[in-house]
Short mmCIF file of C-alpha atoms in Angstrom, two decimals:
data_model
loop_
_atom_site.label_atom_id
_atom_site.label_comp_id
_atom_site.label_asym_id
_atom_site.label_seq_id
_atom_site.Cartn_x
_atom_site.Cartn_y
_atom_site.Cartn_z
CA MET A 7 36.63 36.23 35.07
CA LYS A 8 36.26 36.31 38.87
CA LEU A 9 35.65 39.92 40.38
CA THR A 10 36.78 40.47 43.66
CA VAL A 11 37.23 43.58 45.57
CA MET A 12 40.70 43.79 44.87
CA THR A 13 40.45 43.36 41.08
CA ILE A 14 37.85 46.24 41.09
CA ILE A 15 40.26 48.47 43.20
CA ILE A 16 43.15 47.87 40.93
CA ALA A 17 41.10 48.33 37.69
CA ALA A 18 39.70 51.59 39.03
CA LEU A 19 43.25 52.69 40.01
CA SER A 20 44.48 51.96 36.75
CA CYS A 21 41.73 54.20 35.04
CA LEU A 22 42.31 56.95 37.55
CA GLN A 23 45.94 56.87 36.63
CA ILE A 24 45.42 57.04 33.12
CA ILE A 25 43.00 59.78 33.38
CA ARG A 26 45.78 61.62 35.41
CA ILE A 27 48.43 60.98 32.70
CA ILE A 28 46.29 62.48 30.05
CA SER A 29 45.57 65.54 32.22
CA LYS A 30 49.30 66.04 32.74
CA THR A 31 49.90 65.57 28.96
CA ARG A 32 47.59 68.15 28.18
CA ARG A 33 49.00 70.62 30.48
CA ASP A 34 52.55 69.90 29.13
CA ALA A 35 53.78 68.29 32.35
CA ILE A 36 55.08 65.31 30.70
CA GLY A 37 55.74 64.61 27.01
CA ILE A 38 54.07 62.30 24.76
CA ARG A 39 56.45 59.37 24.88
CA PRO A 40 56.44 59.01 28.64
CA ALA A 41 52.76 59.35 28.71
CA LEU A 42 52.38 56.45 26.13
CA ILE A 43 54.72 54.44 28.20
CA TRP A 44 52.94 54.96 31.52
CA ILE A 45 49.51 54.69 29.70
CA LEU A 46 50.34 51.24 28.20
CA MET A 47 51.78 50.01 31.62
CA TRP A 48 48.61 51.04 33.55
CA ILE A 49 46.32 49.44 30.91
CA ALA A 50 48.51 46.08 31.27
CA ILE A 51 48.06 46.40 35.03
CA GLY A 52 44.20 46.95 34.71
CA LEU A 53 43.78 44.18 32.08
CA GLY A 54 45.96 41.84 34.32
CA SER A 55 43.87 42.25 37.24
CA LEU A 56 40.69 41.77 35.32
CA PHE A 57 41.82 38.92 33.23
CA PRO A 58 44.33 36.85 35.06
CA SER A 59 44.00 34.22 32.44
CA ALA A 60 45.97 36.61 30.01
CA VAL A 61 48.69 36.66 32.52
CA ASP A 62 48.67 32.84 32.62
CA TYR A 63 49.13 32.90 28.89
CA PHE A 64 52.24 35.21 29.03
CA MET A 65 53.37 33.10 32.09
CA GLN A 66 53.32 29.83 30.28
CA ALA A 67 54.92 31.37 26.99
CA ALA A 68 57.96 32.40 29.61
CA GLN A 69 57.98 28.66 30.85
CA MET A 70 57.22 29.72 34.39
CA ARG A 71 54.81 28.17 36.76
CA ASP A 72 54.30 30.66 39.57
CA ARG A 73 52.15 33.69 38.81
CA MET A 74 53.56 35.87 41.62
CA PHE A 75 57.02 35.16 40.75
CA PHE A 76 56.29 36.07 36.97
CA ILE A 77 54.55 39.20 37.93
CA LEU A 78 57.49 40.24 40.36
CA LEU A 79 60.19 39.49 37.79
CA LEU A 80 58.25 41.55 35.18
CA SER A 81 57.93 44.30 37.58
CA VAL A 82 61.63 44.36 38.35
CA LEU A 83 62.45 44.34 34.75
CA ILE A 84 60.40 46.97 33.97
CA LEU A 85 61.86 49.17 37.07
CA PHE A 86 65.26 48.54 35.75
CA ALA A 87 64.35 49.74 32.17
CA LEU A 88 62.71 52.84 33.81
CA VAL A 89 65.99 53.49 36.15
CA PHE A 90 68.30 53.12 33.16
CA ASN A 91 66.13 55.62 31.11
CA LEU A 92 66.09 58.08 33.91
CA ALA A 93 69.78 57.64 34.53
CA SER A 94 70.64 58.10 30.99
CA GLY A 95 68.18 61.29 30.68
CA HIS A 96 70.16 62.74 33.83
CA GLU A 97 73.59 62.13 32.41
CA LYS A 98 72.49 64.04 29.22
CA LEU A 99 71.39 66.66 31.32
CA GLN A 100 74.66 66.90 33.13
CA ARG A 101 76.43 67.18 29.94
CA ASP A 102 74.26 69.97 28.71
CA VAL A 103 74.66 71.97 31.64
CA SER A 104 78.30 71.55 31.55
CA LYS A 105 78.21 72.78 28.08
CA LEU A 106 76.19 75.58 28.85
CA ILE A 107 78.51 76.85 31.73
CA GLN A 108 81.53 76.59 29.35
CA GLU A 109 79.82 78.56 26.70
CA VAL A 110 78.60 81.25 29.27
CA ALA A 111 82.35 81.60 30.41
CA ILE A 112 83.77 81.95 26.96
CA LEU A 113 81.11 84.79 26.30
CA ARG A 114 82.01 86.62 29.55
CA TYR A 115 85.61 86.28 28.70
CA ASN A 116 85.00 87.46 24.96
CA MET A 117 82.97 90.51 26.27
CA SER A 118 85.49 91.68 28.78
CA GLU A 119 88.21 91.33 26.35
CA SER A 120 86.29 93.21 23.53
CA PRO A 121 88.09 95.88 21.66
CA GLN A 122 85.58 98.59 23.11
CA ASN A 123 86.62 97.72 26.80
CA LYS A 124 90.37 97.79 25.83
CA ALA A 125 89.80 101.23 24.27
CA ALA A 126 88.13 102.73 27.24
CA GLY A 127 90.82 100.98 29.55
CA LYS A 128 88.50 99.33 31.85
CA ASN A 129 86.13 96.57 31.83
CA ASP A 130 83.00 98.14 33.25
CA GLN A 131 83.46 96.45 36.47
CA LYS A 132 83.44 98.13 39.74
CA ASP A 133 85.25 97.13 42.88
CA GLU A 134 82.23 94.86 43.79
CA PRO A 135 82.75 91.17 43.66
CA GLU A 136 81.28 89.44 40.73
CA LYS A 137 77.99 88.18 40.71
CA LYS A 138 77.48 84.32 40.51
CA MET A 139 74.76 82.55 38.75
#
């Protein structure tokens, strides 16, 4: 294990990021599952910088010869997985918002058409424009 300034900086950065993630998890800024994923990633980055022979082992297992190409390819694959996860989460949020908007519209319609409003002969609305959410 050869320690250089860059390996020490990367290992220290990894430790700082892990502490930051734990702090955000305690404040409920992020959930447990994403926190574990990020912590595992930073542990891998820190250990990979301190023990490049471990990277060489995985590189040989993947039958690759260039360490930088292996790290770059692995990083791109991880980024693709993260983008897919974010995109699927965004799609779910869009569906949930659409469903909520539909439910609110149905509730407003039912309230304006309730028997009490029909008996009174008015919808409790004045000549003001309807407020939007």
